[in-house]
XYZ file of C-alpha atoms in Angstrom:
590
model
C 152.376 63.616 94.478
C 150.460 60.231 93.951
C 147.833 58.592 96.117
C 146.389 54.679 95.278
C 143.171 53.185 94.635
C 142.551 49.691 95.236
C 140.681 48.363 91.661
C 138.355 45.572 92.122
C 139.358 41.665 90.874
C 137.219 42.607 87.641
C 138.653 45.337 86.999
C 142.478 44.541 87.598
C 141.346 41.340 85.067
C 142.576 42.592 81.446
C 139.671 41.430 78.883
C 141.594 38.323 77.545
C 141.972 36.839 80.914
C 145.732 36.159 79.787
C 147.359 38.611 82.410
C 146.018 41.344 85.205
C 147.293 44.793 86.016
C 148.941 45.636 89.040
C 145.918 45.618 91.871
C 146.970 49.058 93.156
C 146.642 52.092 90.567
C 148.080 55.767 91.129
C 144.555 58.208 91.304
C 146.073 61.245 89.776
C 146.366 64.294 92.654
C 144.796 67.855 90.710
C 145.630 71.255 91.169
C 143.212 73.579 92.423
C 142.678 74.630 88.984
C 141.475 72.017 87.582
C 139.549 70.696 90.909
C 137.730 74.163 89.976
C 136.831 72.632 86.667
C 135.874 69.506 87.970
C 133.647 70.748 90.269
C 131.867 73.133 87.862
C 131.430 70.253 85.379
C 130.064 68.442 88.524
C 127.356 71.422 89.212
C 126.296 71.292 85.403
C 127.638 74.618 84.546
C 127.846 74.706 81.119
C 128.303 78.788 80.108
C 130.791 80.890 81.863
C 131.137 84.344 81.156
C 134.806 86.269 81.959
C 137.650 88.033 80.927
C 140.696 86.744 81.902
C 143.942 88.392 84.050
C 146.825 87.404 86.014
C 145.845 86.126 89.298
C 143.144 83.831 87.373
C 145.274 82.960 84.816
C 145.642 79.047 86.336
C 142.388 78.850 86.156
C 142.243 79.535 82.771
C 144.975 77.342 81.556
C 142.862 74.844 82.755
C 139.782 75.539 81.409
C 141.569 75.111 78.244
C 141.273 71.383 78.463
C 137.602 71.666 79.172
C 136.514 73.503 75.895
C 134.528 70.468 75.041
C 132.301 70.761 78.435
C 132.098 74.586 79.497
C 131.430 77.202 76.943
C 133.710 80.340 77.916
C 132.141 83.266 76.644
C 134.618 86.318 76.348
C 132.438 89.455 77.180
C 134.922 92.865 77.088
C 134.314 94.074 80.605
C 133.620 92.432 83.620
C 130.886 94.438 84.217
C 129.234 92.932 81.003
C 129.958 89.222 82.633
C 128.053 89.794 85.393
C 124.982 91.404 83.603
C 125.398 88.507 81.314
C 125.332 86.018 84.031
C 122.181 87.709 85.633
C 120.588 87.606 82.129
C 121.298 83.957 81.758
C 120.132 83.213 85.346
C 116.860 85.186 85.077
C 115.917 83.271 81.838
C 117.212 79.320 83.050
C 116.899 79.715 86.895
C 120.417 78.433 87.118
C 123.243 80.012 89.141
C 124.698 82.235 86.209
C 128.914 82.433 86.545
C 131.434 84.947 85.741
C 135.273 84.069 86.290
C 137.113 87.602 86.475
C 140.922 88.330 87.709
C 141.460 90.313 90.385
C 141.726 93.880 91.638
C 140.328 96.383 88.972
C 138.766 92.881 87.188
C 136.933 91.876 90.695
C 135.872 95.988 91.321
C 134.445 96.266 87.306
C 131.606 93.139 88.446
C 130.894 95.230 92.230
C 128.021 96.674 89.930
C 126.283 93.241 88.769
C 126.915 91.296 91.839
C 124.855 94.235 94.009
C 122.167 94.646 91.184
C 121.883 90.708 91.559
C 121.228 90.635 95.365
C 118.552 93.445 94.667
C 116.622 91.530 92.439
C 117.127 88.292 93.736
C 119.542 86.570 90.605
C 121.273 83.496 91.339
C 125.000 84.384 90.504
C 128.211 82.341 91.295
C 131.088 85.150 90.905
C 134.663 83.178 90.964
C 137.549 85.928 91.223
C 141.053 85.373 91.182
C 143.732 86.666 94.080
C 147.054 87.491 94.772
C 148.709 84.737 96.615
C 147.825 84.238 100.200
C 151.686 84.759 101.172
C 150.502 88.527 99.409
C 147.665 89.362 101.310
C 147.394 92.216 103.051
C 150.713 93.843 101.449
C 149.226 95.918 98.708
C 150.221 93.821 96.153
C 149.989 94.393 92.615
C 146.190 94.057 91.367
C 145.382 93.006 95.313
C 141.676 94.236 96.324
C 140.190 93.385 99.853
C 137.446 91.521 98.092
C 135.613 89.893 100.527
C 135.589 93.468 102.543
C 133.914 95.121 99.297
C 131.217 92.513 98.745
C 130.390 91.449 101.661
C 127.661 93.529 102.219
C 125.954 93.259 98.453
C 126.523 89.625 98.368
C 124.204 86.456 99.620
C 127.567 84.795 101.137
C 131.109 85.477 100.221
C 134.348 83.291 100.812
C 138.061 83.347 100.706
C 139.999 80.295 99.222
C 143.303 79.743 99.974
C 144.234 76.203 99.898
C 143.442 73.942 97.189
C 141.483 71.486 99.234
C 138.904 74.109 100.335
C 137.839 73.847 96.764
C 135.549 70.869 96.212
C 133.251 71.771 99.363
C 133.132 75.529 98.938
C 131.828 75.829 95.140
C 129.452 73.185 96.426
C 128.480 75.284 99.131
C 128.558 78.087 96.606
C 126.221 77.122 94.180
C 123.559 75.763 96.669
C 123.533 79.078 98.807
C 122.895 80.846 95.473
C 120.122 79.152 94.077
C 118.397 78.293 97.173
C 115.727 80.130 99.671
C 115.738 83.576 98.207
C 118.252 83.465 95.176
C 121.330 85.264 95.014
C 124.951 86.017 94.317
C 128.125 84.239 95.890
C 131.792 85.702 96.087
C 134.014 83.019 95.926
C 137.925 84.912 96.112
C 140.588 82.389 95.231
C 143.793 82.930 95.810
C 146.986 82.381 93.134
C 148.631 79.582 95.652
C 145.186 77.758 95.855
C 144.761 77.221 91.835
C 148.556 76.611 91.309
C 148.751 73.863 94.387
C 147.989 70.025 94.075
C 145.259 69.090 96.261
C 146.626 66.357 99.213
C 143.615 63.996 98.524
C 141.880 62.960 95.422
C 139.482 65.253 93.923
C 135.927 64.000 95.704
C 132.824 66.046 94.703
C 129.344 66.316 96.855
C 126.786 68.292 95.796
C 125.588 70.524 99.249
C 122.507 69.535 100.323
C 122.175 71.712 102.993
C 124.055 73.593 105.646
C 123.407 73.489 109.222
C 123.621 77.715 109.979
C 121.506 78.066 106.515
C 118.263 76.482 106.440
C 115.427 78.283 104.315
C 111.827 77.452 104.745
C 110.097 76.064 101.603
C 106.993 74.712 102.731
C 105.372 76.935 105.203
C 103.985 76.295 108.449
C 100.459 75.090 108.396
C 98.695 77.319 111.068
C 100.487 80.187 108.804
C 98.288 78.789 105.619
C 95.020 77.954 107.433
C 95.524 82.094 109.133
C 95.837 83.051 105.296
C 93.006 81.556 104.033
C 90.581 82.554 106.605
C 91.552 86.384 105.688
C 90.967 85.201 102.010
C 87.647 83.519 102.091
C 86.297 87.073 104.855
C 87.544 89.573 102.267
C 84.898 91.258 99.957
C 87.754 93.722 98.146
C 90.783 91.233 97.817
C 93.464 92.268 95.692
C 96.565 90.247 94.610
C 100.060 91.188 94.534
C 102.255 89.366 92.678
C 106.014 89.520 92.667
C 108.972 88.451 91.157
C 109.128 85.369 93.626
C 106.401 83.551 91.271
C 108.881 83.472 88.820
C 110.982 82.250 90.915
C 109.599 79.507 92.268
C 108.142 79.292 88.966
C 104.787 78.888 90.079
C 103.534 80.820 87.304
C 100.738 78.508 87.434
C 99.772 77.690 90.724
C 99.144 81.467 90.393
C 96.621 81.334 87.781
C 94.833 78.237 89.057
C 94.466 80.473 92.477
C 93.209 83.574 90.624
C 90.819 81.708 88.573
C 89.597 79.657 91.718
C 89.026 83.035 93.948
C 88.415 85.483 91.373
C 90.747 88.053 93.057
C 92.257 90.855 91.063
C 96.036 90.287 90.430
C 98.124 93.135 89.621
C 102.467 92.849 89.719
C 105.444 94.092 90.617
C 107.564 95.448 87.771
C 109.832 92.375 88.018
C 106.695 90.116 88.538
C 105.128 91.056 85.358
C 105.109 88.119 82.605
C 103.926 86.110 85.874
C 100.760 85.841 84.421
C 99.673 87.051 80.742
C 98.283 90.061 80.692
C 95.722 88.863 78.837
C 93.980 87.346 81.679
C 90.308 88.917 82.751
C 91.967 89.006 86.504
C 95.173 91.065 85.432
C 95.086 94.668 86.309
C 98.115 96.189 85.426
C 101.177 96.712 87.330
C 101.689 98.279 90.550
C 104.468 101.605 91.080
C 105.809 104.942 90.335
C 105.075 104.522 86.430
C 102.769 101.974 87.068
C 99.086 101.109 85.970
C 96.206 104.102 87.025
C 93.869 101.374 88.199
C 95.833 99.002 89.469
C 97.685 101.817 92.282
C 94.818 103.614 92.656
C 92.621 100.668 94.149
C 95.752 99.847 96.701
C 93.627 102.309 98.700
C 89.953 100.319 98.080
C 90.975 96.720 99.075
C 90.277 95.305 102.165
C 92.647 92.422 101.739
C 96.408 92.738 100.652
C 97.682 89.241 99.032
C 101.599 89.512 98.423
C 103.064 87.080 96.884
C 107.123 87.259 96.442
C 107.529 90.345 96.640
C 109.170 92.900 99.426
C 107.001 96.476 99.202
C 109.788 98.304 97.301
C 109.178 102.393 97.637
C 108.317 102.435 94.272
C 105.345 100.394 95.048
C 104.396 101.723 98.202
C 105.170 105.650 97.716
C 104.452 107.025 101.145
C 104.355 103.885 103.212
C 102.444 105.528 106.170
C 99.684 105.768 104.055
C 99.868 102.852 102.116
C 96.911 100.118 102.287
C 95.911 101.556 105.933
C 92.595 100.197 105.836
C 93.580 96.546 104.544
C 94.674 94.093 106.172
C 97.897 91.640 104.585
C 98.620 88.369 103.773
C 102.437 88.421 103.018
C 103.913 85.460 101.303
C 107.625 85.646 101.382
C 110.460 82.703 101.394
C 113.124 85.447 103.340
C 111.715 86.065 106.442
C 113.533 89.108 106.929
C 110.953 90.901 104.623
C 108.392 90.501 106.916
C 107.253 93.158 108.249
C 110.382 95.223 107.418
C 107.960 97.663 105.560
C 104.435 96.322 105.668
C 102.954 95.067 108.843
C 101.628 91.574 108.005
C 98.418 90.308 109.779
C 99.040 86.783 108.263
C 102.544 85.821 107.642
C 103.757 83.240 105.521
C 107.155 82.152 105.308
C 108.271 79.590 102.590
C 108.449 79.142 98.792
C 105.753 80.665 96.711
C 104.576 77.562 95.312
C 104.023 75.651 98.015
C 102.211 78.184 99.561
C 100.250 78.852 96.479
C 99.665 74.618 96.742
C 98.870 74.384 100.290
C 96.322 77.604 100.111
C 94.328 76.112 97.092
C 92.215 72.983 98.775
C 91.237 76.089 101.683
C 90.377 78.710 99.519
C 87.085 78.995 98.473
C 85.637 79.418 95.235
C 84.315 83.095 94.392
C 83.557 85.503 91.871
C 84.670 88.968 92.386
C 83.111 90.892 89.643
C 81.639 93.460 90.754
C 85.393 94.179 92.654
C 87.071 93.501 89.446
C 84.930 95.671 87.271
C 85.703 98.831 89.418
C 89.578 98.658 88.328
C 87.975 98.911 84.485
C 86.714 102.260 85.219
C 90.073 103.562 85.990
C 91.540 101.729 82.751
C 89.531 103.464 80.716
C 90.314 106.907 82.169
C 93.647 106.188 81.504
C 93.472 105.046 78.399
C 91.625 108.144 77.073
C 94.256 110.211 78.886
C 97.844 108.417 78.134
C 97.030 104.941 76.004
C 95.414 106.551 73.077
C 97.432 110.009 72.903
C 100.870 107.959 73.295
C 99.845 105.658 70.327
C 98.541 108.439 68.203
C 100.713 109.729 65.480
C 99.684 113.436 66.891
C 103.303 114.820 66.188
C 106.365 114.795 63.878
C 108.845 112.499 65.857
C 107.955 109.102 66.848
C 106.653 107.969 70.070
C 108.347 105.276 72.531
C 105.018 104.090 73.103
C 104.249 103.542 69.364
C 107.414 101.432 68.928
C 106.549 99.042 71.801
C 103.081 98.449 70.669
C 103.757 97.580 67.535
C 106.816 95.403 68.586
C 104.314 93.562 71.028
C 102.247 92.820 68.296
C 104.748 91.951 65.359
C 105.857 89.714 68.061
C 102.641 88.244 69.729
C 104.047 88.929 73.282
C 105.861 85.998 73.011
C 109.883 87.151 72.741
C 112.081 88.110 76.028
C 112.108 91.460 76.489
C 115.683 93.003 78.103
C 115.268 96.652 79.380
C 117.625 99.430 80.659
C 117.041 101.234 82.965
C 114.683 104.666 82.261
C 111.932 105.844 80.140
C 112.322 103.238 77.902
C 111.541 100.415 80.473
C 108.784 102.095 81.745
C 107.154 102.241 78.325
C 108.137 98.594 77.818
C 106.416 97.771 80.515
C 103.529 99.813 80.007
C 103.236 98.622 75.713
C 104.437 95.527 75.851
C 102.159 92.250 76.504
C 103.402 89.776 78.078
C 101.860 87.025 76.919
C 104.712 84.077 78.239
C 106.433 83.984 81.622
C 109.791 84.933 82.251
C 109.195 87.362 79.080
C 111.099 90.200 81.335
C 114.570 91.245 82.161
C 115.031 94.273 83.744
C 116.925 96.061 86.779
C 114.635 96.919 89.498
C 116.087 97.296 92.462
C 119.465 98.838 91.624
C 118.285 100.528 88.531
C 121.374 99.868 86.582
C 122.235 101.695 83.632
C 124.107 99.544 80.661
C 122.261 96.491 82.301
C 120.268 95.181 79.029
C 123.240 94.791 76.528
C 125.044 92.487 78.324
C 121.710 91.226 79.737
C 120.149 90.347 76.435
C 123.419 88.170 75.537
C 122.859 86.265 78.405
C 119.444 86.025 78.240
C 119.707 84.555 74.588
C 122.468 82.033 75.843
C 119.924 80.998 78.485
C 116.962 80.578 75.908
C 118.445 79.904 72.580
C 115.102 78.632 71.579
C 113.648 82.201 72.093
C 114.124 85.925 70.581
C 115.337 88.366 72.887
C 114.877 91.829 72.349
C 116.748 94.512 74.420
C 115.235 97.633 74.454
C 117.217 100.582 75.558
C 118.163 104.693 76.142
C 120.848 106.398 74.130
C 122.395 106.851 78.001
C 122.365 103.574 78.641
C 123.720 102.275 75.649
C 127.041 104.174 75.605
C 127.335 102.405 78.980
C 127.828 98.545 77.619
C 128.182 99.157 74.047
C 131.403 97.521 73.884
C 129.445 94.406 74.402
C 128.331 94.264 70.815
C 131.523 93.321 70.371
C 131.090 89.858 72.353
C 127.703 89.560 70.549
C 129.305 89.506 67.093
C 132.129 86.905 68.351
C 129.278 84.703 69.684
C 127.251 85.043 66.889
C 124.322 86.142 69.376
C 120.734 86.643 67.724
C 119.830 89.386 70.034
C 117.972 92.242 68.502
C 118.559 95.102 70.036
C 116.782 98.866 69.902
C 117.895 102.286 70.712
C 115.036 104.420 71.542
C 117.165 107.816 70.987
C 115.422 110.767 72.213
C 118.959 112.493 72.538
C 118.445 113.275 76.476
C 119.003 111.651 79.528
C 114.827 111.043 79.336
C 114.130 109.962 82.949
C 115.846 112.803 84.575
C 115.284 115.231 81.949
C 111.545 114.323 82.874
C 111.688 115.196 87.054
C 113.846 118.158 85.754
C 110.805 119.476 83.949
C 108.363 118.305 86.433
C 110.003 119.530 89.761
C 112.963 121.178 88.605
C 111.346 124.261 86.669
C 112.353 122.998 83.422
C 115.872 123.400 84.628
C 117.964 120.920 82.548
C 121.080 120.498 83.657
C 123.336 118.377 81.691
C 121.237 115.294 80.563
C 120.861 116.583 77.052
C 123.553 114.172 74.729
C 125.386 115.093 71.646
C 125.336 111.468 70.474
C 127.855 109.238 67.811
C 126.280 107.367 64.931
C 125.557 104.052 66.800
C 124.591 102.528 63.499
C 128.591 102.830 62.482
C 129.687 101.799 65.824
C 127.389 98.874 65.461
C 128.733 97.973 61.659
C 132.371 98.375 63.156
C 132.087 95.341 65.611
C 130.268 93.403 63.126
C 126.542 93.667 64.106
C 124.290 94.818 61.278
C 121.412 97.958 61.744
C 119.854 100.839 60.702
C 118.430 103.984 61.980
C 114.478 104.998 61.491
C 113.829 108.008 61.350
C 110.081 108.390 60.096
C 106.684 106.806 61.376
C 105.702 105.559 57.985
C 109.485 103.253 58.076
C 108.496 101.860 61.539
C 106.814 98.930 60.296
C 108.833 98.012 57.456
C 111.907 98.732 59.748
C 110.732 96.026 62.726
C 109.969 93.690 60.168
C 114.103 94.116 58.970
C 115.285 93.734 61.893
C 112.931 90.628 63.070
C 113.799 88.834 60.349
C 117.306 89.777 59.982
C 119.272 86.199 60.671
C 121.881 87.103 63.457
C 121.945 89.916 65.736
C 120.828 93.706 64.968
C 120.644 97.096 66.193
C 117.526 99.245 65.278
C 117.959 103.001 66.354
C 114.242 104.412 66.454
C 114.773 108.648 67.143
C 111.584 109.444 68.688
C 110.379 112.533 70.553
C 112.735 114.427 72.669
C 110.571 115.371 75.541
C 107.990 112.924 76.043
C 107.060 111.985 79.489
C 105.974 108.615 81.118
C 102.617 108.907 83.313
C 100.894 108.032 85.268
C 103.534 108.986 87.877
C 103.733 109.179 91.498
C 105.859 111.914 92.733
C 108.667 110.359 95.046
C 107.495 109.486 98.830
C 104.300 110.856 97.883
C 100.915 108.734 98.616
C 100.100 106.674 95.551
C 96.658 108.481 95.869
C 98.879 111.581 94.760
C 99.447 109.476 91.060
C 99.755 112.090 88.310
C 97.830 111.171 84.652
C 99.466 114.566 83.058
């Protein structure tokens, strides 16, 4: 099928002048396929990461021809392409994009899309289908897709002609990345790649949508309400979030804390929001979180949250959380507010601009005598947990120990990909972040096998910087199979195993309320240094404290990527700790 453009007298006029082309030229009608590629090319998408099947094989074929534009990265489970798209999204701030087949390949990313919505990651999933003659028979690899995501996705959508193409990734890709990020579903059936469009392919970025209209600059009584709490508050104490990282308003925030003098502690996904270096950083708030930093939730008289939705691992029991404060929410999704904490000054929109607009009403102060309260904590807990974690007191290695020392081979400066477990925790705790957007981790969901794929991503996103995954000996034997796409891609990611032989986290609430009753989390464990040395990735294990050094140093340097197992203690615990649904006042140091 052909359609005609009318060329202009110039153009119809060959460069010699001697003769013209015909004035009417055939535009060339596309298939669905490639109107997909088009449009992607259009967005700026320039990494994809899938595994390809049989209802997205068109799709495929014609991403063949566009080698030289997108990079198709070939991860070995579809699981690993959507952890590797969150990676990559967390890092750039870009939609990340997976391109899976359907069925089993469409269930195997159900995992990454949900952990994305948790934790707010722009994701654009595109997932083959059986044809649309073939829905709703049971055909071969046919999963009701839309049905299964729908209710962990941001939107979700159905293709089945080949003209609903140019305006739905459009739609796609804007939905994601705008108002509060997140990931997209876009199911496209076999008929719909295979068929010519009727028109000429057309492209239009979205703009905006008429039933989908986020707030980005809040309202301006909403501000001026804020800032009068602000400037009455003798005990203010900031929250911040993973929405400054967001919005990357990473420093708006600092210019704010350094204009008010207010304490700032974060979120476990807002950490690297502001170096923790900073005289106004306290820690981080939550279950594993800082001593101080929880502890004085119950002091303040002010509650400043910035981007961030009072998860229960923040609040613990939220009937008695910050009681006797009162709360300045800042949140772009206005369905957070108030879903847990009452707010007694709401503002919707981005955290930037509200960071912007709050700064010429805010007046200048100096909370030291506020902020100097939070250092008698820190140094309770760093007599109880800092020093004894760091101290070479017993045989085996401690997490702890290997995250200091990796903080400061490093200068806080590389990307740090976590698991899901002990091990994050003690990133988090050890680890200073000195740069923003220095953290990838699963919050929300809690994901285990997140950080291999993660870390891939993540060091496709920021070539420019080292990315470190740290992870369990659980989690690993989750994802491991990724290595395999590493070595292929020639990925620098340095990766550790922090092998303690157990299921730590669990094995840890078995011991504390379970009477030391450990059932099944102990692991009988391969050699993960072979495995490693079988898909092509260099490593070694360290065994000994006195090797730790020298063995960081290896792997830092090593040119490519690497996988240091540390074995460390088999029963060390992570405190502080708040006991599940307990008050944070109830935070445990032993």
């Amino acid at each position: 099928m052909e359609a005609t453009v009318l060329l202009s007298e110039t153009e119809a006029q060959q460069p010699n002048g001697a003769a013209t082309v015909p004035a009417e030229m055939p535009a060339k009608i596309i298939s669905g396929a490639e109107a997909l590629m088009k449009a992607l090319v259009a967005e700026g998408v320039e990494t994809i990461f899938g595994y390809p099947g049989g209802a997205i094989m068109p799709v495929y074929d014609a991403l063949y021809d566009y080698q030289d534009r997108i990079n198709h990265i070939l991860v070995r489970h579809e699981q690993g392409a959507g952890h590797a798209a969150e990676g990559y999204a967390r890092v750039t701030g870009r939609a990340g994009v997976c391109l899976v087949t359907s069925g089993p390949g469409a269930t195997n990313l159900v995992t990454a899309i949900a952990d994305a919505l948790i934790d707010s990651t722009p994701m654009v999933c595109l997932i083959g289908q059986v044809g649309r003659k073939l829905l709703g028979t049971d055909a071969f690899q046919e999963t009701d897709v839309i049905g299964v995501t729908m209710p962990i996705s941001k939107w979700n959508y159905q293709i089945t002609s080949a003209d609903e193409i140019p305006e739905i990734i459009s739609k796609a890709f804007y939905i994601a990345q705008s108002g509060r990020p997140g990931p997209v579903v876009i199911d496209i059936t076999k008929n719909a790649q295979v068929e010519l469009m009727s028109e000429p392919f057309v492209y239009e970025r979205c703009q905006s949508i008429i039933s989908y209209r986020p707030r980005v600059v809040p309202k301006q009584d909403q501000i001026e309400k804020a800032a009068e709490l602000i400037n009455k508050a003798q005990r203010p104490y900031i929250f911040a979030g993973h929405g400054i990282l967001i919005s990357k308003a990473e420093e708006e925030l600092k210019a704010f804390v350094e204009k008010t003098g207010i304490p700032v502690a974060t979120t476990l996904l807002g950490q690297s929001s502001i170096s923790t270096d900073h005289p106004n950083y306290v820690g981080w708030l939550g279950m594993h979180g800082n001593y101080g930093a929880n502890v004085q939730t119950d002091k303040c008289d002010l509650v400043i949250a910035i981007g961030m939705r009072f998860d229960d691992r923040v609040t613990g029991d939220v009937s008695a959380f910050v009681k006797q404060a009162k709360v300045v929410h800042i949140e772009i999704d206005p369905a957070e507010i108030d879903k847990i904490i009452k707010a007694d000054a709401p503002v919707v929109g981005d955290a930037k601009e509200a960071l912007n607009a709050l700064m010429p009403l805010v007046q200048p102060n100096n909370h030291a005598v506020w902020l100097n309260e939070f250092k008698k904590f820190d140094a309770v807990e760093h007599a109880k947990i800092t020093v004894p974690s760091l101290a070479p007191t017993t045989e085996k290695i401690k997490m702890g120990e290997v995250l200091d020392l990796l903080s400061t081979k490093t200068n806080g400066e590389s990307i740090l990909v976590t698991d899901v477990g002990q091990h994050q925790m003690m990133a988090s705790r050890y680890y200073k972040f000195r740069r923003p957007n220095s953290l990838v981790t699963s919050g929300g969901l809690g994901t285990m096998g997140f950080a291999l794929p993660a870390a891939f991503g993540a060091q496709v996103g920021a070539p420019d910087r080292q990315v470190v995954a740290i992870i369990g000996d659980g989690c690993f034997q989750m994802t491991l199979q990724e290595l395999g796409t590493i070595a292929q891609n020639k990925v620098p990611v340095k990766a550790i195993i922090l092998n303690n032989n157990f299921l730590g986290m669990v094995r840890q609430w078995q011991q504390l309320f379970f009477e030391r009753r450990y059932s099944f989390v102990e692991l009988q464990n391969p050699d993960f240094i072979t495995i490693a040395k079988g898909f092509g990735v260099d490593g070694h294990t360290c065994n000994q404290r006195e090797d730790l050094d020298a063995s960081l140093e290896k792997m830092l340097a090593h040119d490519g990527p690497y996988l240091l197992e540390v074995v460390v203690e088999k029963e060390e615990n992570v405190f502080p700790m708040v006991p599940a649904g307990a008050p944070i006042s109830h935070i445990r140091l032993e």
